[in-house]
Short mmCIF file of N, CA, C and O in Angstrom, two decimals:
data_model
loop_
_atom_site.label_atom_id
_atom_site.label_comp_id
_atom_site.label_asym_id
_atom_site.label_seq_id
_atom_site.Cartn_x
_atom_site.Cartn_y
_atom_site.Cartn_z
N VAL A 1 -20.80 5.32 11.22
CA VAL A 1 -19.44 4.94 11.50
C VAL A 1 -18.74 6.15 12.09
O VAL A 1 -18.79 7.24 11.53
N GLN A 2 -18.08 5.94 13.21
CA GLN A 2 -17.35 7.02 13.86
C GLN A 2 -15.85 6.78 13.67
O GLN A 2 -15.34 5.69 13.95
N TYR A 3 -15.15 7.77 13.18
CA TYR A 3 -13.72 7.70 12.94
C TYR A 3 -13.01 8.10 14.23
O TYR A 3 -13.05 9.25 14.65
N LEU A 4 -12.36 7.15 14.90
CA LEU A 4 -11.81 7.38 16.23
C LEU A 4 -10.34 7.80 16.26
O LEU A 4 -9.95 8.62 17.08
N ALA A 5 -9.52 7.18 15.41
CA ALA A 5 -8.08 7.46 15.48
C ALA A 5 -7.45 7.35 14.10
O ALA A 5 -7.89 6.56 13.26
N SER A 6 -6.41 8.16 13.89
CA SER A 6 -5.64 8.12 12.64
C SER A 6 -4.18 8.38 12.98
O SER A 6 -3.84 8.71 14.11
N ASP A 7 -3.33 8.24 11.96
CA ASP A 7 -1.91 8.46 12.25
C ASP A 7 -1.58 9.94 12.21
O ASP A 7 -2.27 10.74 11.57
N THR A 8 -0.54 10.31 12.92
CA THR A 8 -0.18 11.73 13.08
C THR A 8 0.18 12.43 11.78
O THR A 8 0.06 13.65 11.69
N SER A 9 0.60 11.67 10.77
CA SER A 9 0.99 12.29 9.50
C SER A 9 -0.19 12.50 8.56
O SER A 9 -0.02 13.06 7.49
N ASN A 10 -1.38 12.06 8.95
CA ASN A 10 -2.56 12.20 8.09
C ASN A 10 -3.29 13.50 8.43
O ASN A 10 -4.08 13.56 9.37
N ASP A 11 -3.00 14.55 7.66
CA ASP A 11 -3.64 15.85 7.89
C ASP A 11 -4.99 15.98 7.20
O ASP A 11 -5.68 16.99 7.36
N ALA A 12 -5.39 14.96 6.43
CA ALA A 12 -6.64 15.01 5.67
C ALA A 12 -7.86 14.77 6.55
O ALA A 12 -8.98 15.04 6.14
N VAL A 13 -7.64 14.24 7.76
CA VAL A 13 -8.76 13.93 8.65
C VAL A 13 -8.51 14.52 10.03
O VAL A 13 -7.38 14.75 10.43
N ASP A 14 -9.61 14.78 10.73
CA ASP A 14 -9.54 15.29 12.10
C ASP A 14 -10.18 14.25 13.01
O ASP A 14 -11.41 14.09 13.00
N THR A 15 -9.38 13.51 13.74
CA THR A 15 -9.88 12.47 14.63
C THR A 15 -9.59 12.86 16.07
O THR A 15 -8.67 13.63 16.34
N PRO A 16 -10.36 12.30 17.03
CA PRO A 16 -10.11 12.61 18.43
C PRO A 16 -8.73 12.15 18.92
O PRO A 16 -8.17 12.73 19.84
N VAL A 17 -8.19 11.09 18.29
CA VAL A 17 -6.91 10.54 18.71
C VAL A 17 -5.97 10.43 17.50
O VAL A 17 -6.38 9.98 16.43
N LYS A 18 -4.73 10.85 17.68
CA LYS A 18 -3.68 10.69 16.67
C LYS A 18 -2.59 9.81 17.28
O LYS A 18 -2.21 10.00 18.43
N VAL A 19 -2.11 8.82 16.52
CA VAL A 19 -1.07 7.93 17.01
C VAL A 19 0.07 7.87 15.99
O VAL A 19 -0.11 8.17 14.82
N ASN A 20 1.23 7.47 16.46
CA ASN A 20 2.42 7.38 15.61
C ASN A 20 2.50 6.02 14.93
O ASN A 20 3.54 5.35 14.98
N GLN A 21 1.43 5.60 14.30
CA GLN A 21 1.36 4.34 13.56
C GLN A 21 0.51 4.58 12.32
O GLN A 21 -0.35 5.46 12.30
N ASP A 22 0.73 3.76 11.30
CA ASP A 22 -0.08 3.83 10.09
C ASP A 22 -1.39 3.09 10.37
O ASP A 22 -1.52 1.89 10.10
N VAL A 23 -2.37 3.82 10.94
CA VAL A 23 -3.59 3.18 11.41
C VAL A 23 -4.80 4.10 11.23
O VAL A 23 -4.67 5.32 11.26
N ASP A 24 -5.94 3.49 10.99
CA ASP A 24 -7.23 4.18 11.00
C ASP A 24 -8.15 3.32 11.84
O ASP A 24 -8.28 2.11 11.60
N THR A 25 -8.81 3.91 12.84
CA THR A 25 -9.66 3.16 13.75
C THR A 25 -11.08 3.70 13.70
O THR A 25 -11.29 4.91 13.83
N TYR A 26 -12.04 2.79 13.51
CA TYR A 26 -13.45 3.16 13.39
C TYR A 26 -14.28 2.36 14.39
O TYR A 26 -13.88 1.27 14.80
N ALA A 27 -15.45 2.88 14.73
CA ALA A 27 -16.43 2.15 15.53
C ALA A 27 -17.80 2.41 14.93
O ALA A 27 -18.07 3.48 14.39
N ALA A 28 -18.66 1.39 15.01
CA ALA A 28 -20.03 1.54 14.49
C ALA A 28 -20.98 0.74 15.37
O ALA A 28 -20.63 -0.32 15.87
N GLU A 29 -22.16 1.27 15.55
CA GLU A 29 -23.24 0.57 16.24
C GLU A 29 -24.38 0.45 15.24
O GLU A 29 -24.91 1.45 14.77
N LEU A 30 -24.72 -0.79 14.90
CA LEU A 30 -25.71 -1.04 13.84
C LEU A 30 -27.00 -1.61 14.40
O LEU A 30 -26.97 -2.50 15.24
N GLU A 31 -28.10 -1.12 13.89
CA GLU A 31 -29.40 -1.70 14.19
C GLU A 31 -29.54 -3.00 13.40
O GLU A 31 -28.92 -3.17 12.35
N LEU A 32 -30.37 -3.90 13.88
CA LEU A 32 -30.60 -5.19 13.22
C LEU A 32 -30.96 -4.99 11.75
O LEU A 32 -31.83 -4.19 11.41
N GLY A 33 -30.24 -5.67 10.86
CA GLY A 33 -30.50 -5.60 9.43
C GLY A 33 -29.76 -4.49 8.70
O GLY A 33 -29.68 -4.50 7.48
N ASN A 34 -29.22 -3.52 9.45
CA ASN A 34 -28.48 -2.43 8.82
C ASN A 34 -27.05 -2.86 8.53
O ASN A 34 -26.52 -3.78 9.15
N SER A 35 -26.42 -2.16 7.59
CA SER A 35 -25.04 -2.49 7.24
C SER A 35 -24.26 -1.23 6.93
O SER A 35 -24.83 -0.17 6.69
N VAL A 36 -22.94 -1.37 6.96
CA VAL A 36 -22.03 -0.32 6.55
C VAL A 36 -21.03 -0.94 5.58
O VAL A 36 -20.74 -2.14 5.64
N THR A 37 -20.51 -0.12 4.69
CA THR A 37 -19.50 -0.56 3.73
C THR A 37 -18.25 0.27 3.95
O THR A 37 -18.32 1.50 4.05
N LEU A 38 -17.12 -0.41 4.06
CA LEU A 38 -15.85 0.26 4.27
C LEU A 38 -14.88 -0.15 3.17
O LEU A 38 -14.83 -1.32 2.79
N ASP A 39 -14.10 0.80 2.68
CA ASP A 39 -13.08 0.50 1.68
C ASP A 39 -11.84 -0.04 2.37
O ASP A 39 -11.40 0.51 3.38
N LEU A 40 -11.30 -1.13 1.84
CA LEU A 40 -10.05 -1.69 2.33
C LEU A 40 -9.16 -1.94 1.12
O LEU A 40 -9.40 -2.85 0.34
N ALA A 41 -8.18 -1.07 0.97
CA ALA A 41 -7.32 -1.11 -0.22
C ALA A 41 -6.53 -2.42 -0.28
O ALA A 41 -6.25 -3.04 0.74
N SER A 42 -6.19 -2.79 -1.49
CA SER A 42 -5.37 -3.97 -1.71
C SER A 42 -4.04 -3.81 -0.95
O SER A 42 -3.43 -2.74 -0.97
N GLY A 43 -3.64 -4.86 -0.25
CA GLY A 43 -2.41 -4.81 0.52
C GLY A 43 -2.56 -4.29 1.94
O GLY A 43 -1.63 -4.36 2.73
N ARG A 44 -3.73 -3.75 2.28
CA ARG A 44 -3.98 -3.26 3.63
C ARG A 44 -4.64 -4.37 4.44
O ARG A 44 -5.16 -5.34 3.89
N GLN A 45 -4.63 -4.23 5.76
CA GLN A 45 -5.25 -5.21 6.65
C GLN A 45 -6.22 -4.51 7.58
O GLN A 45 -6.06 -3.33 7.89
N ALA A 46 -7.20 -5.28 8.03
CA ALA A 46 -8.17 -4.77 9.00
C ALA A 46 -8.38 -5.83 10.07
O ALA A 46 -8.25 -7.03 9.81
N TYR A 47 -8.69 -5.38 11.27
CA TYR A 47 -9.09 -6.28 12.34
C TYR A 47 -10.47 -5.83 12.79
O TYR A 47 -10.67 -4.67 13.11
N LEU A 48 -11.41 -6.75 12.77
CA LEU A 48 -12.79 -6.43 13.12
C LEU A 48 -13.19 -7.21 14.35
O LEU A 48 -12.93 -8.42 14.43
N LEU A 49 -13.77 -6.54 15.33
CA LEU A 49 -14.24 -7.18 16.56
C LEU A 49 -15.74 -6.97 16.69
O LEU A 49 -16.22 -5.84 16.61
N CYS A 50 -16.46 -8.07 16.87
CA CYS A 50 -17.89 -8.01 17.12
C CYS A 50 -18.07 -7.92 18.63
O CYS A 50 -17.81 -8.89 19.36
N VAL A 51 -18.52 -6.77 19.13
CA VAL A 51 -18.64 -6.56 20.57
C VAL A 51 -19.93 -7.15 21.11
O VAL A 51 -19.94 -7.77 22.17
N GLU A 52 -21.03 -6.97 20.40
CA GLU A 52 -22.34 -7.49 20.83
C GLU A 52 -23.11 -7.97 19.62
O GLU A 52 -22.89 -7.51 18.50
N GLY A 53 -24.03 -8.91 19.83
CA GLY A 53 -24.87 -9.40 18.75
C GLY A 53 -24.10 -10.29 17.79
O GLY A 53 -23.09 -10.89 18.15
N THR A 54 -24.57 -10.34 16.55
CA THR A 54 -23.88 -11.10 15.50
C THR A 54 -23.79 -10.25 14.24
O THR A 54 -24.64 -9.40 13.98
N LEU A 55 -22.73 -10.50 13.48
CA LEU A 55 -22.47 -9.76 12.25
C LEU A 55 -22.23 -10.72 11.11
O LEU A 55 -21.83 -11.86 11.31
N GLU A 56 -22.42 -10.20 9.91
CA GLU A 56 -22.00 -10.89 8.71
C GLU A 56 -21.04 -9.96 7.99
O GLU A 56 -21.36 -8.80 7.74
N VAL A 57 -19.84 -10.46 7.70
CA VAL A 57 -18.81 -9.67 7.03
C VAL A 57 -18.48 -10.35 5.72
O VAL A 57 -17.90 -11.43 5.70
N ASN A 58 -18.91 -9.72 4.62
CA ASN A 58 -18.71 -10.29 3.28
C ASN A 58 -19.11 -11.77 3.26
O ASN A 58 -18.39 -12.61 2.72
N GLY A 59 -20.26 -12.09 3.87
CA GLY A 59 -20.80 -13.44 3.83
C GLY A 59 -20.35 -14.37 4.94
O GLY A 59 -20.85 -15.49 5.04
N LYS A 60 -19.43 -13.93 5.80
CA LYS A 60 -18.97 -14.78 6.91
C LYS A 60 -19.53 -14.25 8.22
O LYS A 60 -19.61 -13.05 8.43
N SER A 61 -19.91 -15.17 9.11
CA SER A 61 -20.57 -14.80 10.36
C SER A 61 -19.58 -14.60 11.50
O SER A 61 -18.61 -15.35 11.63
N LEU A 62 -19.86 -13.59 12.33
CA LEU A 62 -19.13 -13.35 13.57
C LEU A 62 -20.15 -13.24 14.70
O LEU A 62 -21.18 -12.58 14.54
N ALA A 63 -19.85 -13.88 15.83
CA ALA A 63 -20.70 -13.79 17.01
C ALA A 63 -20.02 -12.87 18.04
O ALA A 63 -18.87 -12.45 17.85
N LYS A 64 -20.72 -12.60 19.13
CA LYS A 64 -20.21 -11.74 20.19
C LYS A 64 -18.80 -12.17 20.58
O LYS A 64 -18.54 -13.34 20.81
N HIS A 65 -17.90 -11.20 20.63
CA HIS A 65 -16.49 -11.33 21.01
C HIS A 65 -15.63 -12.05 19.97
O HIS A 65 -14.46 -12.29 20.22
N ASP A 66 -16.19 -12.38 18.81
CA ASP A 66 -15.37 -12.93 17.73
C ASP A 66 -14.58 -11.80 17.07
O ASP A 66 -15.05 -10.66 16.98
N GLY A 67 -13.40 -12.13 16.60
CA GLY A 67 -12.58 -11.19 15.85
C GLY A 67 -12.22 -11.78 14.51
O GLY A 67 -12.22 -12.99 14.33
N ALA A 68 -11.91 -10.91 13.55
CA ALA A 68 -11.52 -11.37 12.22
C ALA A 68 -10.38 -10.50 11.71
O ALA A 68 -10.45 -9.28 11.77
N GLU A 69 -9.33 -11.16 11.20
CA GLU A 69 -8.26 -10.46 10.51
C GLU A 69 -8.58 -10.52 9.03
O GLU A 69 -8.78 -11.60 8.47
N ILE A 70 -8.64 -9.36 8.39
CA ILE A 70 -9.07 -9.28 7.00
C ILE A 70 -7.97 -8.66 6.16
O ILE A 70 -7.41 -7.62 6.53
N HIS A 71 -7.64 -9.30 5.05
CA HIS A 71 -6.61 -8.79 4.13
C HIS A 71 -7.30 -8.18 2.92
O HIS A 71 -8.09 -8.85 2.26
N GLY A 72 -7.01 -6.91 2.66
CA GLY A 72 -7.68 -6.20 1.58
C GLY A 72 -7.26 -6.69 0.20
O GLY A 72 -6.09 -6.95 -0.06
N ASP A 73 -8.27 -6.80 -0.67
CA ASP A 73 -8.01 -7.15 -2.06
C ASP A 73 -8.58 -6.09 -3.00
O ASP A 73 -8.72 -6.31 -4.19
N GLY A 74 -8.93 -4.94 -2.42
CA GLY A 74 -9.46 -3.84 -3.21
C GLY A 74 -10.96 -3.79 -3.28
O GLY A 74 -11.52 -2.81 -3.77
N THR A 75 -11.65 -4.83 -2.79
CA THR A 75 -13.11 -4.82 -2.78
C THR A 75 -13.60 -4.31 -1.42
O THR A 75 -12.95 -4.54 -0.40
N PRO A 76 -14.72 -3.61 -1.39
CA PRO A 76 -15.23 -3.07 -0.13
C PRO A 76 -15.65 -4.18 0.84
O PRO A 76 -16.05 -5.26 0.44
N LEU A 77 -15.57 -3.86 2.14
CA LEU A 77 -16.08 -4.74 3.18
C LEU A 77 -17.51 -4.35 3.48
O LEU A 77 -17.79 -3.17 3.71
N GLU A 78 -18.41 -5.30 3.50
CA GLU A 78 -19.77 -5.02 3.93
C GLU A 78 -19.99 -5.70 5.27
O GLU A 78 -19.81 -6.91 5.41
N VAL A 79 -20.34 -4.90 6.27
CA VAL A 79 -20.59 -5.39 7.62
C VAL A 79 -22.07 -5.19 7.92
O VAL A 79 -22.56 -4.07 7.90
N LYS A 80 -22.79 -6.31 8.19
CA LYS A 80 -24.22 -6.25 8.41
C LYS A 80 -24.57 -6.84 9.77
O LYS A 80 -24.06 -7.89 10.16
N ALA A 81 -25.44 -6.15 10.51
CA ALA A 81 -25.93 -6.64 11.80
C ALA A 81 -27.00 -7.71 11.55
O ALA A 81 -28.03 -7.42 10.95
N THR A 82 -26.72 -8.94 11.98
CA THR A 82 -27.65 -10.05 11.73
C THR A 82 -28.33 -10.55 13.00
O THR A 82 -29.25 -11.36 12.92
N GLY A 83 -27.89 -10.09 14.14
CA GLY A 83 -28.51 -10.52 15.40
C GLY A 83 -28.27 -9.50 16.48
O GLY A 83 -27.29 -8.75 16.46
N VAL A 84 -29.20 -9.44 17.42
CA VAL A 84 -29.10 -8.51 18.54
C VAL A 84 -29.24 -9.30 19.84
O VAL A 84 -29.65 -10.46 19.84
N GLU A 85 -28.88 -8.68 20.96
CA GLU A 85 -29.07 -9.31 22.25
C GLU A 85 -29.79 -8.35 23.18
O GLU A 85 -29.67 -7.13 23.05
N ALA A 86 -30.53 -8.91 24.09
CA ALA A 86 -31.29 -8.10 25.06
C ALA A 86 -30.32 -7.59 26.14
O ALA A 86 -29.48 -8.34 26.64
N THR A 87 -30.43 -6.30 26.45
CA THR A 87 -29.62 -5.70 27.53
C THR A 87 -30.57 -4.89 28.42
O THR A 87 -31.76 -4.75 28.11
N GLU A 88 -30.02 -4.35 29.47
CA GLU A 88 -30.84 -3.54 30.38
C GLU A 88 -31.38 -2.28 29.71
O GLU A 88 -32.35 -1.69 30.15
N ASN A 89 -30.74 -1.86 28.61
CA ASN A 89 -31.17 -0.67 27.87
C ASN A 89 -31.89 -0.99 26.59
O ASN A 89 -32.04 -0.14 25.73
N GLY A 90 -32.31 -2.25 26.41
CA GLY A 90 -32.98 -2.66 25.18
C GLY A 90 -32.10 -3.57 24.38
O GLY A 90 -31.06 -4.03 24.84
N GLU A 91 -32.51 -3.88 23.16
CA GLU A 91 -31.76 -4.78 22.31
C GLU A 91 -30.64 -4.05 21.59
O GLU A 91 -30.84 -2.97 21.07
N VAL A 92 -29.46 -4.66 21.58
CA VAL A 92 -28.31 -4.09 20.86
C VAL A 92 -27.62 -5.19 20.08
O VAL A 92 -27.70 -6.35 20.39
#
């Protein structure tokens, strides 16, 4: 998982981009069957975009270009790569 952007008042992290919003932005590229877990605090929101392949997010499926608005309840988000697609550079 790559941490791309954070808000300007967050001195605890060093990201390539700082914005004047209460935001944390991440990107991940997962191999088939691999997963990542992200903490989403209660009361926080996340927006997840599946760019390629298919994902499973806490048991729900997302296909290429699907997005999901997620409301945190204090339990971690598990994002798992469940499908890949063939590209000119191999399967992603």
